Coordinates of C-alpha atoms and ligand atoms in Angstrom, one line a residue:
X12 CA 0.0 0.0 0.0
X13 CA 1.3 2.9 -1.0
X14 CA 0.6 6.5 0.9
X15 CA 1.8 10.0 0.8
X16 CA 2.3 13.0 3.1
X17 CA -0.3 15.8 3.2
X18 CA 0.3 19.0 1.8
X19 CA -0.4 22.4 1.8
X20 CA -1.0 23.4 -1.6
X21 CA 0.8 23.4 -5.2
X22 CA 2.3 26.5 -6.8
X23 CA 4.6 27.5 -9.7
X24 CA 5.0 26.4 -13.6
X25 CA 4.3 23.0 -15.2
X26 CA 4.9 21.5 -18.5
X27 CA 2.7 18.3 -18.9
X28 CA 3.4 15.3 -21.2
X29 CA 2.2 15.4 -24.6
X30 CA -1.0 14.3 -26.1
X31 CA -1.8 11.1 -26.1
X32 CA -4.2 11.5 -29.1
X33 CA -2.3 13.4 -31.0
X34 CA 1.0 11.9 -30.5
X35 CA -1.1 8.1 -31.5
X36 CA -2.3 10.0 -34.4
X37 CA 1.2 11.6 -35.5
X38 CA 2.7 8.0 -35.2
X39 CA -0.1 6.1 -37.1
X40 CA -0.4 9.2 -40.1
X41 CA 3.5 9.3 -40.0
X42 CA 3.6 5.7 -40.6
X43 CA 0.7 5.5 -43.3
X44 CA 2.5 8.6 -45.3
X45 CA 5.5 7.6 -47.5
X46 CA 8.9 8.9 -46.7
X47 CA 10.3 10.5 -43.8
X48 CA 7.7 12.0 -40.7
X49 CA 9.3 13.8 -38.1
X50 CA 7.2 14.1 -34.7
X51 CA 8.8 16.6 -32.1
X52 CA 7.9 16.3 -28.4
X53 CA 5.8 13.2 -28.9
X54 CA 4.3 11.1 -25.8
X55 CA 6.5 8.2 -24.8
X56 CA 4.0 6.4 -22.6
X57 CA 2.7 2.8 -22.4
X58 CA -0.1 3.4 -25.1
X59 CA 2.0 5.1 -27.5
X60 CA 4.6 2.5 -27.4
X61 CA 1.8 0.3 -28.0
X62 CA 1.3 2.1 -31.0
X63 CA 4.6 2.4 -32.6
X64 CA 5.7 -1.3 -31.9
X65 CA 2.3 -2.5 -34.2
X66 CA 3.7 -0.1 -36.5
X67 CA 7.3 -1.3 -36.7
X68 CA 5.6 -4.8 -37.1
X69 CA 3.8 -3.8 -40.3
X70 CA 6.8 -2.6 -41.9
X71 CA 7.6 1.0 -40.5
X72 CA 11.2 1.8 -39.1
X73 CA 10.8 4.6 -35.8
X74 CA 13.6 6.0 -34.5
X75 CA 12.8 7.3 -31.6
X76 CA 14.9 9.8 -29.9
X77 CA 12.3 10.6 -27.5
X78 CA 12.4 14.3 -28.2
X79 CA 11.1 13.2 -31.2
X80 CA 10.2 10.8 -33.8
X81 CA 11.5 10.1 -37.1
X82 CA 9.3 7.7 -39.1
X83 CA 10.2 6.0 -42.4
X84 CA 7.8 4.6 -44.3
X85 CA 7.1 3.4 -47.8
X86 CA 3.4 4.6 -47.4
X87 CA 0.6 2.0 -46.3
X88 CA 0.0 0.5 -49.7
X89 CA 3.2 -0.9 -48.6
X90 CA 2.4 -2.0 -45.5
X91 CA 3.8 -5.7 -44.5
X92 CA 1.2 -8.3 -43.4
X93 CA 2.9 -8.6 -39.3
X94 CA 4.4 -12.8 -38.5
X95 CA 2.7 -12.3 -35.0
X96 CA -0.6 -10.8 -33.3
X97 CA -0.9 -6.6 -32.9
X98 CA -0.8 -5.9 -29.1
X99 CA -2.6 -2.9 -28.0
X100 CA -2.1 -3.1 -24.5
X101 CA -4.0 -1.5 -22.9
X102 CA -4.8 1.1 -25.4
X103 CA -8.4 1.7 -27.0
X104 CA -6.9 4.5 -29.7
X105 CA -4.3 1.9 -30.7
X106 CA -6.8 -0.7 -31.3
X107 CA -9.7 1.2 -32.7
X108 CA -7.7 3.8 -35.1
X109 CA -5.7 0.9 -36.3
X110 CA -8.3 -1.1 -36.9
X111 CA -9.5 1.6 -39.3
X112 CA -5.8 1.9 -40.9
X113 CA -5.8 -2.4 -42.0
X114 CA -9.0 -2.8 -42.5
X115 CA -8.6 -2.2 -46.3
X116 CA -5.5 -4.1 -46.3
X117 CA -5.2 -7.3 -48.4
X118 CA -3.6 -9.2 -45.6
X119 CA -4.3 -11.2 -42.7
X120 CA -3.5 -9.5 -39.1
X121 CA -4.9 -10.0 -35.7
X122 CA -5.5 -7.3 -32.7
X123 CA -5.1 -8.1 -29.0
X124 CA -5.0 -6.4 -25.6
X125 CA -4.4 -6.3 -22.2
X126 CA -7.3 -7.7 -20.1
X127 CA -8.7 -4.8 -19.7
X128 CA -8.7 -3.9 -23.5
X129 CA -9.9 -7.3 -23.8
X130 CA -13.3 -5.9 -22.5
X131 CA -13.6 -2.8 -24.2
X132 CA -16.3 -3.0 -26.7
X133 CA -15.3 -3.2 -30.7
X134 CA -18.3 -3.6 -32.4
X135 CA -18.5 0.4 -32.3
X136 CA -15.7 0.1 -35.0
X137 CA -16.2 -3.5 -36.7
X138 CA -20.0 -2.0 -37.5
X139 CA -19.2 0.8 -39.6
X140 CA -16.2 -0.5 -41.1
X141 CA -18.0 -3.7 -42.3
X142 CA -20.6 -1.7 -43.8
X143 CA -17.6 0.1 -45.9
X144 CA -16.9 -3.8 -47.0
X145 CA -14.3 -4.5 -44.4
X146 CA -14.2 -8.3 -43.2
X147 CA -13.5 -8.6 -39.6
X148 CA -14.3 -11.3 -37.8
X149 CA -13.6 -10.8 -33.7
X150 CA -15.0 -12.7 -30.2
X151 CA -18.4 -12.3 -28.7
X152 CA -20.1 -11.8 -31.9
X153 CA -18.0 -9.1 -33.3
X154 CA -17.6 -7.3 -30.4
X155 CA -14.3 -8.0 -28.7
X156 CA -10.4 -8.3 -29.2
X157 CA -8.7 -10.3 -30.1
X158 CA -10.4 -9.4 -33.7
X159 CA -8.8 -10.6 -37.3
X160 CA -8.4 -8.4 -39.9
X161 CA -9.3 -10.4 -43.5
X162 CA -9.0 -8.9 -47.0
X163 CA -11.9 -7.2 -47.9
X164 CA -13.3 -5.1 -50.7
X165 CA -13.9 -1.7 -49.3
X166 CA -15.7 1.0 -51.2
X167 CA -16.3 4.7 -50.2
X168 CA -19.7 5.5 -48.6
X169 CA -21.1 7.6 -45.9
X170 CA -21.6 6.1 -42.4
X171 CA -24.0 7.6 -39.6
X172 CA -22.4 7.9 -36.0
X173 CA -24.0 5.4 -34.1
X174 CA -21.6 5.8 -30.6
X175 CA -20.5 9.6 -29.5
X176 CA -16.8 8.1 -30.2
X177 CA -13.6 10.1 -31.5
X178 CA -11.9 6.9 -31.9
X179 CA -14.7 5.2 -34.4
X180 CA -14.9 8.8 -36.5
X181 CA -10.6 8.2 -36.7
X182 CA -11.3 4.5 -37.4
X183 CA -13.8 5.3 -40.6
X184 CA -11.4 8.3 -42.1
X185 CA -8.4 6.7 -41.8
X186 CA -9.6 3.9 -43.4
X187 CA -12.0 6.4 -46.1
X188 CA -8.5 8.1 -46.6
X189 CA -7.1 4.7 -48.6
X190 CA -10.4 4.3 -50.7
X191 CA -11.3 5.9 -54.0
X192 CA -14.0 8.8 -53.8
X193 CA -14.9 10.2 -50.8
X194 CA -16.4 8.5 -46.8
X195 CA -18.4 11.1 -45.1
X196 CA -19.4 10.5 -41.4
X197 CA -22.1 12.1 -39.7
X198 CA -22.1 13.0 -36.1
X199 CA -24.5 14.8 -34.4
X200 CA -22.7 15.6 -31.5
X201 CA -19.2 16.8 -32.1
X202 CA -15.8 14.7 -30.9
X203 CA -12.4 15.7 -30.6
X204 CA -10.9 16.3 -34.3
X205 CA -7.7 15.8 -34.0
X206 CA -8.1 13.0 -36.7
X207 CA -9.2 15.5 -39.3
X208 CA -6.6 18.6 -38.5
X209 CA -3.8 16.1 -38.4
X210 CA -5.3 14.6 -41.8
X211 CA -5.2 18.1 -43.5
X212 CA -1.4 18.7 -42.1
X213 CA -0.4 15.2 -44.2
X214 CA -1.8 17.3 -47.1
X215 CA -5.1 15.7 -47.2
X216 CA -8.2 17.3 -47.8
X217 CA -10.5 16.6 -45.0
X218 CA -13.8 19.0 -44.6
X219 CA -16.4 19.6 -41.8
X220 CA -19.9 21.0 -42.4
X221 CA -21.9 21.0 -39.4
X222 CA -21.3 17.6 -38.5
X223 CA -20.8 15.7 -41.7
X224 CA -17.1 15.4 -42.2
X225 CA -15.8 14.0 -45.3
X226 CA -12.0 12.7 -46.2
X227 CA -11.1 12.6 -49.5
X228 CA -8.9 9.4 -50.7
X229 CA -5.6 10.3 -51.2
X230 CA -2.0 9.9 -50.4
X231 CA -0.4 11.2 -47.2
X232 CA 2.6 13.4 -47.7
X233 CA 5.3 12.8 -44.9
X234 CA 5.6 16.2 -42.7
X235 CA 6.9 17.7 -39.7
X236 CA 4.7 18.3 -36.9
X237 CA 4.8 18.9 -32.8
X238 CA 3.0 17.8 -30.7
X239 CA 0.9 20.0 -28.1
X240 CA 1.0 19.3 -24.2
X241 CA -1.5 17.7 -23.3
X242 CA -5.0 18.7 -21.7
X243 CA -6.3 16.1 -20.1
X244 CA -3.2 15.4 -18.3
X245 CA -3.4 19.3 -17.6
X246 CA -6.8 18.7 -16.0
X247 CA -4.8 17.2 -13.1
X248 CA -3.2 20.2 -12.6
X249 CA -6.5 22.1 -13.1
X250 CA -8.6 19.7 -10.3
X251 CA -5.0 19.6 -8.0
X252 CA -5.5 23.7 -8.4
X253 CA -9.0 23.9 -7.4
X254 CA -9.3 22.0 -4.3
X255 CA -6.0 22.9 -2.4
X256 CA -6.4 26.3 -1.0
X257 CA -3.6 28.8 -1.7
X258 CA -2.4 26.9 -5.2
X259 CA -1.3 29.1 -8.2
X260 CA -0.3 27.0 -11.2
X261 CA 0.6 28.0 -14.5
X262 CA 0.2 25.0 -17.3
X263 CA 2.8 25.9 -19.8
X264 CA 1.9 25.6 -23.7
X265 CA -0.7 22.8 -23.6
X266 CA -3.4 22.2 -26.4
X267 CA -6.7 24.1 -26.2
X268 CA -8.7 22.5 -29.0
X269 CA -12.0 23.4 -28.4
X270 CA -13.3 20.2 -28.4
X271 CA -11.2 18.9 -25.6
X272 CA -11.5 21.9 -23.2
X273 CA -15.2 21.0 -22.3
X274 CA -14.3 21.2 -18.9
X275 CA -13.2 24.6 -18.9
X276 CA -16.6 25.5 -19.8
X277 CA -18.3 23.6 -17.2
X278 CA -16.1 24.5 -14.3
X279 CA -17.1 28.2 -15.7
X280 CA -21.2 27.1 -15.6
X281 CA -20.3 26.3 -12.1
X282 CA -18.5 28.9 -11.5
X283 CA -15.1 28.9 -11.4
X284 CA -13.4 30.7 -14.5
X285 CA -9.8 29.0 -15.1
X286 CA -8.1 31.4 -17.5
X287 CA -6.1 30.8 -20.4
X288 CA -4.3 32.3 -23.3
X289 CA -4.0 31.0 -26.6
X290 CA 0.0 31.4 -28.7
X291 CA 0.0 29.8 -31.1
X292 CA -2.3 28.2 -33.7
X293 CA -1.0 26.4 -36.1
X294 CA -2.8 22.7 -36.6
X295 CA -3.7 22.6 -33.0
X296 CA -4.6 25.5 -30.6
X297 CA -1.5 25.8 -28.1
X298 CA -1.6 28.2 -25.0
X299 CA -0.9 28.7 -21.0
X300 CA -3.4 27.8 -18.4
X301 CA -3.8 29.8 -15.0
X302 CA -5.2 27.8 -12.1
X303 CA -6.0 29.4 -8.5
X304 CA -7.9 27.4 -6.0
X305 CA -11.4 27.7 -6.1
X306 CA -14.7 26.0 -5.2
X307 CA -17.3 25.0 -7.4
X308 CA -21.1 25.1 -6.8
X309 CA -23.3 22.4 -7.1
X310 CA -26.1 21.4 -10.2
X311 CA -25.9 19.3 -12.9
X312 CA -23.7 18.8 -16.1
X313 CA -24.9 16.4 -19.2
X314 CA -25.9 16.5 -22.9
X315 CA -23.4 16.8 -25.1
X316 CA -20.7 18.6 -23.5
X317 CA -19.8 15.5 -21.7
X318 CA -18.1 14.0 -25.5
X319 CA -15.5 17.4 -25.1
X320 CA -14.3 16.2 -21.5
X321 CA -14.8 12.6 -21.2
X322 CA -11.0 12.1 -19.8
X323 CA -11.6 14.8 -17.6
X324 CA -14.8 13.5 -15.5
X325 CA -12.8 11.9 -12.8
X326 CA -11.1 15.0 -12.4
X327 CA -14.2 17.3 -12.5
X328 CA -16.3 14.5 -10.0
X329 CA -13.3 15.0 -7.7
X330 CA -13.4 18.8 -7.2
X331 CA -17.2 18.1 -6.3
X332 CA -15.9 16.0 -3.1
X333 CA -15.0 19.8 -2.1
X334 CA -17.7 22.0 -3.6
X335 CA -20.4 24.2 -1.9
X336 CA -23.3 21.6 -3.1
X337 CA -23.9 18.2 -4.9
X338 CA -22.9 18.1 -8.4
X339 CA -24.7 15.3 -10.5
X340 CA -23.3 14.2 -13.8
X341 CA -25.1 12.2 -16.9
X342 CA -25.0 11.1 -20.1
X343 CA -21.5 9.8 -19.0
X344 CA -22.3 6.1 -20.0
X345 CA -19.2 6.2 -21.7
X346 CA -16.9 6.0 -18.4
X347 CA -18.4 2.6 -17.9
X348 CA -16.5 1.2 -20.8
X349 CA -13.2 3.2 -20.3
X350 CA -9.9 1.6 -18.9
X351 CA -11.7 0.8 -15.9
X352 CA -15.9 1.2 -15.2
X353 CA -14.8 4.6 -14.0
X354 CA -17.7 5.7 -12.7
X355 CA -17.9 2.3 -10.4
X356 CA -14.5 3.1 -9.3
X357 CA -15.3 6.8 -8.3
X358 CA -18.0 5.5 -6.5
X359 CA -16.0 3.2 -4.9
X360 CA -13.1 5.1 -3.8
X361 CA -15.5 8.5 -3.0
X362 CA -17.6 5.9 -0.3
X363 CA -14.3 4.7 1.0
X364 CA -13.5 8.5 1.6
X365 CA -17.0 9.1 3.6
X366 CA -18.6 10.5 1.0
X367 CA -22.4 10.3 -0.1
X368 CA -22.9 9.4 -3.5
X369 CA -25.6 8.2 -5.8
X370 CA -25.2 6.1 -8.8
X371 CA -27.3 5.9 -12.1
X372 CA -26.0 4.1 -14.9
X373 CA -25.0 7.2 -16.8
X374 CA -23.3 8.9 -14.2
X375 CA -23.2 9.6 -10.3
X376 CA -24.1 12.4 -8.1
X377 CA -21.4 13.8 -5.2
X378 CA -22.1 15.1 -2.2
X379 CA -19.3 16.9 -0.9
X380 CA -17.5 15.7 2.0
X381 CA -18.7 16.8 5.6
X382 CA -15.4 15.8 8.0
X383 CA -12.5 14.4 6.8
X384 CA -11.8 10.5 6.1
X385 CA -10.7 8.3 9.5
X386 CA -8.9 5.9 7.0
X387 CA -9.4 5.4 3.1
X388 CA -8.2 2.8 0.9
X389 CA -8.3 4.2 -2.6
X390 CA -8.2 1.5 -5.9
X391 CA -6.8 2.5 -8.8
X392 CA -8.6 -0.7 -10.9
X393 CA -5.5 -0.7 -13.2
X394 CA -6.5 2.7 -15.0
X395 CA -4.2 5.7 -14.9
X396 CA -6.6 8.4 -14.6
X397 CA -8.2 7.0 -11.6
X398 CA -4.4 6.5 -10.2
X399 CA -3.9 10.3 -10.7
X400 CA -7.2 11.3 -9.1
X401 CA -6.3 8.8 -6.3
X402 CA -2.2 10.3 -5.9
X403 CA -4.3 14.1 -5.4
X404 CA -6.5 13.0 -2.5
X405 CA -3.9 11.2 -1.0
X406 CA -2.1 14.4 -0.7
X407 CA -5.0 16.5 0.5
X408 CA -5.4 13.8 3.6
X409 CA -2.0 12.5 4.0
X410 CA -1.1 9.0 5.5
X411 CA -4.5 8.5 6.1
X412 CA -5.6 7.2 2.5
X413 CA -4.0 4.3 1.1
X414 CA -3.6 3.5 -2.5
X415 CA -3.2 -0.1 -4.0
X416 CA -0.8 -0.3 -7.0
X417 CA -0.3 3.3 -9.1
X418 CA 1.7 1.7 -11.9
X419 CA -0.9 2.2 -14.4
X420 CA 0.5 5.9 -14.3
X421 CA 2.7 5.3 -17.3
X422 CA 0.2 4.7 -19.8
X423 CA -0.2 8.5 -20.3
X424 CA 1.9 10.5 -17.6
X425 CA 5.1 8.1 -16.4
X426 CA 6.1 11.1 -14.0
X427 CA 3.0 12.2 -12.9
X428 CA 4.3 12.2 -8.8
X429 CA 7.3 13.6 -9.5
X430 CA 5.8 16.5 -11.1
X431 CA 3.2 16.6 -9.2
X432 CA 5.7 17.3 -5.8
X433 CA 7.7 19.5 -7.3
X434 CA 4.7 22.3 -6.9
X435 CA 4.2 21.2 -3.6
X436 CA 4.3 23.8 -0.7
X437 CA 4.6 22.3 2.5
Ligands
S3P510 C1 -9.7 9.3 -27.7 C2 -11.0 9.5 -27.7 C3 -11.8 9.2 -26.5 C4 -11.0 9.3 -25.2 C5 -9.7 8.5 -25.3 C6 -8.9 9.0 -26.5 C7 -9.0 9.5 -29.0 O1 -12.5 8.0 -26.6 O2 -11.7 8.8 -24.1 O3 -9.0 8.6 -24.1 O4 -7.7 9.6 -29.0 O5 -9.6 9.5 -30.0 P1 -13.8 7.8 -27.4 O6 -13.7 8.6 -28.6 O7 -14.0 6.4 -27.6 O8 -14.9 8.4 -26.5

């Protein structure tokens, strides 16, 4: 068991990782474009690894110098068929977006996971792709990994968003991207595009209007890109900021795509306005974030604002623990099939804390604390976000909280506690 001392609260500058989603997407574009991609100031993480080894084993030669990437490729019509199974680990974006990149592949390949990617649900992808003409064939009627990949005779066509799911969108453009013609898909409630800016920066054309995006089929033109800090790893940082009294922390250059920064917006509804500055634009809004301590009030967040801050709900369900009244959130669903059932586990660990808490199936509703804990035991359930809302409350009560194994940490942020103490004030 592991525990930590309390402390008083954080202050001064922090640069956070990079984006997961963009740094997956940089890897997986880099790979698919023929010639020489050069990611700066990608994510080296768990999930990304996960991502670059699948890549290596279809052909691609990484260097990676960890400051950056330099990928060579002879495009993805040259992509080998792998000897062995694709492990994603434990990451959903590696399995979903590269579903999306083989399924119009004429060879055989085979996706695996961890066990807990072994749960996540597939048929969200398999659906629409198979409707395009892909041939998948995976466990528990087409719904879970391992899956195998079989030649099959895409053609372009339009697909209707079925899940509210950034991943399945990526899946069907970056597999419309190797067809002839053009694969629109429709979503009425808008996801994170990183998919569709990073598309345009490998010189492909890639439009949006209102919802129905379309990818034109084309080749992707090796590039140089960086990648942006990234937000939801800031949100730490943001819900750390919040709930210690006293704390002044600046997030240095982190991505502010609109579609990620849903939380900023609620935190605002409930009234706590977190300001930020954007400097620079270029394929990816880039700026500084300025947290004080604050608390929020109580009400209710759902609809579809929940799709721009679905990372960011255990962080946001954790400042509620210290709020001025209950905060209910729905329409969450989603968290249930994340690394862990995330809003079980934030049940879970909130109870152990002393909290009241109510529980629907698309979401919970927090009551904030009324003394503090005798003695928690906090579960991190194998999922890194939940291990980084855990490492915070530990701090705010000391050696009275325990935490179970924190490893899962390096799927997105490997130093997360060392950064994390060097704020601290004592
Ligand atoms: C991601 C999209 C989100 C998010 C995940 C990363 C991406 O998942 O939860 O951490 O990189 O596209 P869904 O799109 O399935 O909601």
């Amino acid at each position: 068991m592991i525990t930590f001392d309390k402390c008083k609260c954080f202050k001064g500058n922090i640069k956070v990782p990079a984006d997961k989603s963009i740094t997956h997407r940089a890897v997986i574009m880099g790979s698919m474009a023929d010639g020489v991609t050069v990611v700066r100031n990608p994510l080296i993480s768990r999930d990304t690894l996960a991502t670059m080894n699948i890549m290596q084993q279809l052909g691609v030669n990484i260097v990676n110098e960890r400051s950056r990437l330099l990928i060579h490729s002879e495009g993805v019509k040259n992509f080998k068929e792998p000897y062995d199974i694709l492990n994603c680990d434990n990451s959903g974006t590696t399995a979903r977006l590269v579903m999306g990149v083989l399924a119009p592949n004429k060879f055989y390949s085979v996706l695996a996971g961890d066990a807990s990617l072994l749960r996540r649900p597939m048929g969200r992808v398999i659906n629409p792709l198979t409707k395009l003409g892909a041939v998948i064939k995976a466990k528990d009627n087409n719904n879970l990994l391992p899956a195998t990949i079989l030649p099959g005779n895409m053609k372009a066509g339009e697909i209707i968003a079925e899940t509210k799911s950034a991943q399945v969108k990526s899946a069907v453009l970056l597999a419309g991207v190797q067809l002839d013609g053009t694969v629109t898909y429709v979503e009425k409630t808008p996801t994170r595009d990183h998919t569709e800016r990073m598309l345009q920066a490998f010189g492909i054309k890639c439009e949006n209007d209102n919802g129905k995006i379309t990818v034109y089929g084309g080749d992707l033109q090796q590039t140089k890109l960086d990648v942006p800090a990234d937000f939801s790893s800031a949100a730490f940082y943001i819900g750390a900021g919040l709930i210690f009294e006293g704390s002044e922390i600046v997030i240095e250059n982190c991505g502010l795509n609109p579609s990620r920064i849903g939380l900023l917006n609620v935190l605002k509804d409930l009234g706590v306005d977190i300001k930020y500055e954007i400097t620079s634009n270029e394929y990816e809004p880039i700026g500084n974030i300025y947290v004080t301590s604050g608390k929020i009030k109580g009400g209710k967040v759902s609809g579809d604002i929940i799709a721009n801050m679905i990372d960011e709900i255990p962080v946001l369900a954790m400042t509620a623990l210290f709020g001025e009244a209950p905060l209910e959130i729905r329409d969450a669903k989603e968290l249930r099939v994340k690394e862990s059932d995330r809003i079980a586990a934030l049940i879970n660990n909130f109870r152990a804390l002393g909290a009241e808490i109510e529980e629907y199936e698309d979401g919970l509703k927090i009551y904030p604390l009324t003394k503090e804990p005798e003695k928690a035991k906090l579960l991190a359930y194998d999922d890194h976000r939940i291990s980084m809302v855990n490492i915070i409350l530990a701090k705010k009560f000391g050696v009275k909280v325990l935490m179970d194994n924190i490893a899962s940490l390096d799927v997105s942020y490997p130093d997360f506690i060392g950064d994390l103490l060097s704020l601290e004030e004592k």
